[in-house]
Amino acid sequence: MSDPNAATTPVPFRGGGFKPERIRFVGLAVFLALVAIAEWGTRAGWISNLTLPRPSDVLSTFRDLYDTGLLWKHLIPSLTRLAVGSVLGVTIGIGVGVIIGLFSMVRAGLVPLVAALFPIPKIALLPLFVIWFGIDEGSKYALIALGTFTPTVVATYGAVDNVDRTLIRMGQSFGLSWWSIVRKIVLPGALPGILSGLRISLAIGIILLVAAEMLGAQYGIGAYILEAGSLYDLERLFAGVVILSALGVLTSAVIGWVEKRMLAWRI
Amino acid sequence: MQLILDSVSHRYGDVRVLSDVSLTIPEGQIVCIVGPSGCGKSTLLRFLGGLERPGAGKVLQSGPLPDGCLNPLTYVFQDFALLPWRDVTGNISLVLEDHGIKGAKAARIIDDVLIRTKLSDFRNALPKQLSGGMKQRVAIARALAVSPAVMLMDEPLSALDAQTRELLMDDLVSLWTRTPFTAVYVTHNLAEAVRLGHRIVVLSRRPGTIRDVVEIDMPLDQRRAGNPTLEAHQARLWQLMREEAEAADKELSNV
């Protein structure tokens, strides 16, 4: 220890890492870099026009779409279908999920049913829905509703299961009524899990929206993409895809905003 | 109000946790229950407050409730059990809302308990902003808000560091000195037991039975850490518990 001849070296640092940090604008930079590479490649010619459309062409197609008013003609029916369908599916899903979480009898009865519904590709049921709910909007609402319902149920009853039992014991020990415990302890405690389930449900909702519109709709982003695809019009195809991506980012941002507002109590 | 345990026994599956425990909690006293880990002391406390039913025996209450008592048997939990999404005031008003106490009447009760627990400056803080000691003060304030007949305290200071524990013990002593309350205080810390207990019940290892009941006559506010009488009591308690704790430690857990 006190040997004067011993060389001193600093203790090597072995900690750090394994901790997600919030870094802004990197996502945007990656996106812009990819677009720039595509633009450069298509202009320079080492990406052929058949492989990938030129990003600036996609942009001008998009501008045309906006100028002719077709954008809204396609976007508004799509957004309505997504909103109606997912509001239905999510609301019923949260309700059923909470009931499954609270009552063992309901859990025993419904969890196998939900497990059986979950892996069915809902789009396979569209013909059935067309018969049940009609060829127009009804079948699309039902498809999106069913698609968002199952993941919401699973996320919700999982979230209810994960509510801290000591908090529920506490509520009981203070003589809170059953309804008060559900409203003031179980539901707020399950909210983080429900919201993160909602991210998945809404993404599935968007996928099903497009699928439903591809199978039978005159207007809508899905119909637009299908038409562009069958004409091999890559610019229009990509314009449609960009709209879908934007829709995904938007819903995710909305949920992020709600989480920030309603879950400020979390560490 | 008095609480009476009448030959209570209990088993979880094949494991007998309590065997023939009879005990009276007299009004206005703090009864400490000590014992090695797994001896069923927390189970006993859950029986006393009606959160669980004993397999055999009876849990009885007798005598009138204090004035304005909203929840006769009120717990203070080891892990505080505060709602993280409600601030200090909200956590206390939670237990008043169900009794229809809102507005000015609730504010009066909340102000009173916050002053008694020295929390008046923290009324709008969320639990995540508070230290462990402060969180337990909030839980104690919440318990006081319903003017309980008996406080059931389940290792309330075990999640706190040694200094905070000293401070909170002093607070509990001054709370009791100002208005004596009845309490059952479960702990594995003998120093806490001799500081706060009028009567200390020593449980044996599983299946828990009462090994001894030690009474300490010294008034709570005269008890200081390092007092020779208390040290003697603590040494005697440790003597009683040592073998039990050792044996309990070596037991294989099959729960």
mmCIF file with all atom_site columns, N, CA and C in Angstrom, chain A residues 41-69:
data_model
loop_
_atom_site.group_PDB
_atom_site.id
_atom_site.type_symbol
_atom_site.label_atom_id
_atom_site.label_alt_id
_atom_site.label_comp_id
_atom_site.label_asym_id
_atom_site.label_entity_id
_atom_site.label_seq_id
_atom_site.pdbx_PDB_ins_code
_atom_site.Cartn_x
_atom_site.Cartn_y
_atom_site.Cartn_z
_atom_site.occupancy
_atom_site.B_iso_or_equiv
_atom_site.pdbx_formal_charge
_atom_site.auth_seq_id
_atom_site.auth_comp_id
_atom_site.auth_asym_id
_atom_site.auth_atom_id
_atom_site.pdbx_PDB_model_num
ATOM 1  N N  . GLY A 1 41 ? -29.494 9.102  -54.637 1.00 0.00 ? 41 GLY A N  1
ATOM 2  C CA . GLY A 1 41 ? -29.368 7.874  -55.419 1.00 0.00 ? 41 GLY A CA 1
ATOM 3  C C  . GLY A 1 41 ? -30.233 7.901  -56.669 1.00 0.00 ? 41 GLY A C  1
ATOM 4  N N  . THR A 1 42 ? -31.476 8.356  -56.537 1.00 0.00 ? 42 THR A N  1
ATOM 5  C CA . THR A 1 42 ? -32.366 8.362  -57.699 1.00 0.00 ? 42 THR A CA 1
ATOM 6  C C  . THR A 1 42 ? -31.935 9.414  -58.709 1.00 0.00 ? 42 THR A C  1
ATOM 7  N N  . ARG A 1 43 ? -31.384 10.523 -58.211 1.00 0.00 ? 43 ARG A N  1
ATOM 8  C CA . ARG A 1 43 ? -30.912 11.548 -59.149 1.00 0.00 ? 43 ARG A CA 1
ATOM 9  C C  . ARG A 1 43 ? -29.637 11.098 -59.852 1.00 0.00 ? 43 ARG A C  1
ATOM 10 N N  . ALA A 1 44 ? -28.718 10.496 -59.089 1.00 0.00 ? 44 ALA A N  1
ATOM 11 C CA . ALA A 1 44 ? -27.438 10.076 -59.655 1.00 0.00 ? 44 ALA A CA 1
ATOM 12 C C  . ALA A 1 44 ? -27.608 8.841  -60.521 1.00 0.00 ? 44 ALA A C  1
ATOM 13 N N  . GLY A 1 45 ? -28.699 8.111  -60.316 1.00 0.00 ? 45 GLY A N  1
ATOM 14 C CA . GLY A 1 45 ? -28.974 6.999  -61.200 1.00 0.00 ? 45 GLY A CA 1
ATOM 15 C C  . GLY A 1 45 ? -28.599 5.639  -60.647 1.00 0.00 ? 45 GLY A C  1
ATOM 16 N N  . TRP A 1 46 ? -27.938 5.582  -59.484 1.00 0.00 ? 46 TRP A N  1
ATOM 17 C CA . TRP A 1 46 ? -27.605 4.250  -58.973 1.00 0.00 ? 46 TRP A CA 1
ATOM 18 C C  . TRP A 1 46 ? -28.764 3.615  -58.199 1.00 0.00 ? 46 TRP A C  1
ATOM 19 N N  . ILE A 1 47 ? -29.891 4.339  -58.111 1.00 0.00 ? 47 ILE A N  1
ATOM 20 C CA . ILE A 1 47 ? -31.141 3.692  -57.713 1.00 0.00 ? 47 ILE A CA 1
ATOM 21 C C  . ILE A 1 47 ? -32.097 3.940  -58.875 1.00 0.00 ? 47 ILE A C  1
ATOM 22 N N  . SER A 1 48 ? -32.583 2.866  -59.486 1.00 0.00 ? 48 SER A N  1
ATOM 23 C CA . SER A 1 48 ? -33.448 3.088  -60.653 1.00 0.00 ? 48 SER A CA 1
ATOM 24 C C  . SER A 1 48 ? -34.832 3.534  -60.208 1.00 0.00 ? 48 SER A C  1
ATOM 25 N N  . ASN A 1 49 ? -35.540 4.211  -61.090 1.00 0.00 ? 49 ASN A N  1
ATOM 26 C CA . ASN A 1 49 ? -36.851 4.747  -60.758 1.00 0.00 ? 49 ASN A CA 1
ATOM 27 C C  . ASN A 1 49 ? -37.866 3.657  -60.455 1.00 0.00 ? 49 ASN A C  1
ATOM 28 N N  . LEU A 1 50 ? -37.569 2.453  -60.932 1.00 0.00 ? 50 LEU A N  1
ATOM 29 C CA . LEU A 1 50 ? -38.485 1.343  -60.662 1.00 0.00 ? 50 LEU A CA 1
ATOM 30 C C  . LEU A 1 50 ? -38.288 0.796  -59.254 1.00 0.00 ? 50 LEU A C  1
ATOM 31 N N  . THR A 1 51 ? -37.081 0.971  -58.725 1.00 0.00 ? 51 THR A N  1
ATOM 32 C CA . THR A 1 51 ? -36.798 0.461  -57.394 1.00 0.00 ? 51 THR A CA 1
ATOM 33 C C  . THR A 1 51 ? -37.437 1.337  -56.324 1.00 0.00 ? 51 THR A C  1
ATOM 34 N N  . LEU A 1 52 ? -37.246 2.622  -56.495 1.00 0.00 ? 52 LEU A N  1
ATOM 35 C CA . LEU A 1 52 ? -37.698 3.564  -55.459 1.00 0.00 ? 52 LEU A CA 1
ATOM 36 C C  . LEU A 1 52 ? -38.079 4.871  -56.133 1.00 0.00 ? 52 LEU A C  1
ATOM 37 N N  . PRO A 1 53 ? -39.205 5.451  -55.786 1.00 0.00 ? 53 PRO A N  1
ATOM 38 C CA . PRO A 1 53 ? -39.527 6.748  -56.379 1.00 0.00 ? 53 PRO A CA 1
ATOM 39 C C  . PRO A 1 53 ? -38.640 7.830  -55.774 1.00 0.00 ? 53 PRO A C  1
ATOM 40 N N  . ARG A 1 54 ? -38.468 8.875  -56.528 1.00 0.00 ? 54 ARG A N  1
ATOM 41 C CA . ARG A 1 54 ? -37.648 9.985  -56.036 1.00 0.00 ? 54 ARG A CA 1
ATOM 42 C C  . ARG A 1 54 ? -38.437 10.752 -54.963 1.00 0.00 ? 54 ARG A C  1
ATOM 43 N N  . PRO A 1 55 ? -37.834 10.993 -53.794 1.00 0.00 ? 55 PRO A N  1
ATOM 44 C CA . PRO A 1 55 ? -38.573 11.667 -52.715 1.00 0.00 ? 55 PRO A CA 1
ATOM 45 C C  . PRO A 1 55 ? -39.194 12.984 -53.150 1.00 0.00 ? 55 PRO A C  1
ATOM 46 N N  . SER A 1 56 ? -38.492 13.764 -53.991 1.00 0.00 ? 56 SER A N  1
ATOM 47 C CA . SER A 1 56 ? -39.058 15.056 -54.392 1.00 0.00 ? 56 SER A CA 1
ATOM 48 C C  . SER A 1 56 ? -40.303 14.844 -55.260 1.00 0.00 ? 56 SER A C  1
ATOM 49 N N  . ASP A 1 57 ? -40.323 13.756 -56.045 1.00 0.00 ? 57 ASP A N  1
ATOM 50 C CA . ASP A 1 57 ? -41.513 13.445 -56.848 1.00 0.00 ? 57 ASP A CA 1
ATOM 51 C C  . ASP A 1 57 ? -42.683 13.070 -55.952 1.00 0.00 ? 57 ASP A C  1
ATOM 52 N N  . VAL A 1 58 ? -42.375 12.287 -54.905 1.00 0.00 ? 58 VAL A N  1
ATOM 53 C CA . VAL A 1 58 ? -43.426 11.924 -53.951 1.00 0.00 ? 58 VAL A CA 1
ATOM 54 C C  . VAL A 1 58 ? -44.013 13.186 -53.337 1.00 0.00 ? 58 VAL A C  1
ATOM 55 N N  . LEU A 1 59 ? -43.112 14.136 -53.013 1.00 0.00 ? 59 LEU A N  1
ATOM 56 C CA . LEU A 1 59 ? -43.567 15.383 -52.404 1.00 0.00 ? 59 LEU A CA 1
ATOM 57 C C  . LEU A 1 59 ? -44.474 16.145 -53.354 1.00 0.00 ? 59 LEU A C  1
ATOM 58 N N  . SER A 1 60 ? -44.097 16.181 -54.631 1.00 0.00 ? 60 SER A N  1
ATOM 59 C CA . SER A 1 60 ? -44.929 16.951 -55.579 1.00 0.00 ? 60 SER A CA 1
ATOM 60 C C  . SER A 1 60 ? -46.268 16.237 -55.815 1.00 0.00 ? 60 SER A C  1
ATOM 61 N N  . THR A 1 61 ? -46.238 14.881 -55.802 1.00 0.00 ? 61 THR A N  1
ATOM 62 C CA . THR A 1 61 ? -47.502 14.140 -55.896 1.00 0.00 ? 61 THR A CA 1
ATOM 63 C C  . THR A 1 61 ? -48.398 14.507 -54.717 1.00 0.00 ? 61 THR A C  1
ATOM 64 N N  . PHE A 1 62 ? -47.756 14.586 -53.559 1.00 0.00 ? 62 PHE A N  1
ATOM 65 C CA . PHE A 1 62 ? -48.501 14.920 -52.362 1.00 0.00 ? 62 PHE A CA 1
ATOM 66 C C  . PHE A 1 62 ? -49.103 16.314 -52.474 1.00 0.00 ? 62 PHE A C  1
ATOM 67 N N  . ARG A 1 63 ? -48.312 17.225 -53.059 1.00 0.00 ? 63 ARG A N  1
ATOM 68 C CA . ARG A 1 63 ? -48.802 18.591 -53.214 1.00 0.00 ? 63 ARG A CA 1
ATOM 69 C C  . ARG A 1 63 ? -49.999 18.623 -54.172 1.00 0.00 ? 63 ARG A C  1
ATOM 70 N N  . ASP A 1 64 ? -49.911 17.846 -55.240 1.00 0.00 ? 64 ASP A N  1
ATOM 71 C CA . ASP A 1 64 ? -51.038 17.733 -56.174 1.00 0.00 ? 64 ASP A CA 1
ATOM 72 C C  . ASP A 1 64 ? -52.286 17.254 -55.444 1.00 0.00 ? 64 ASP A C  1
ATOM 73 N N  . LEU A 1 65 ? -52.047 16.232 -54.641 1.00 0.00 ? 65 LEU A N  1
ATOM 74 C CA . LEU A 1 65 ? -53.145 15.637 -53.890 1.00 0.00 ? 65 LEU A CA 1
ATOM 75 C C  . LEU A 1 65 ? -53.833 16.691 -53.030 1.00 0.00 ? 65 LEU A C  1
ATOM 76 N N  . TYR A 1 66 ? -53.004 17.534 -52.430 1.00 0.00 ? 66 TYR A N  1
ATOM 77 C CA . TYR A 1 66 ? -53.522 18.584 -51.566 1.00 0.00 ? 66 TYR A CA 1
ATOM 78 C C  . TYR A 1 66 ? -54.247 19.650 -52.383 1.00 0.00 ? 66 TYR A C  1
ATOM 79 N N  . ASP A 1 67 ? -53.617 20.044 -53.504 1.00 0.00 ? 67 ASP A N  1
ATOM 80 C CA . ASP A 1 67 ? -54.183 21.125 -54.320 1.00 0.00 ? 67 ASP A CA 1
ATOM 81 C C  . ASP A 1 67 ? -55.528 20.727 -54.930 1.00 0.00 ? 67 ASP A C  1
ATOM 82 N N  . THR A 1 68 ? -55.638 19.476 -55.373 1.00 0.00 ? 68 THR A N  1
ATOM 83 C CA . THR A 1 68 ? -56.883 19.053 -56.012 1.00 0.00 ? 68 THR A CA 1
ATOM 84 C C  . THR A 1 68 ? -57.991 18.779 -55.004 1.00 0.00 ? 68 THR A C  1
ATOM 85 N N  . GLY A 1 69 ? -57.629 18.800 -53.719 1.00 0.00 ? 69 GLY A N  1
ATOM 86 C CA . GLY A 1 69 ? -58.644 18.535 -52.697 1.00 0.00 ? 69 GLY A CA 1
ATOM 87 C C  . GLY A 1 69 ? -58.886 17.058 -52.481 1.00 0.00 ? 69 GLY A C  1
#
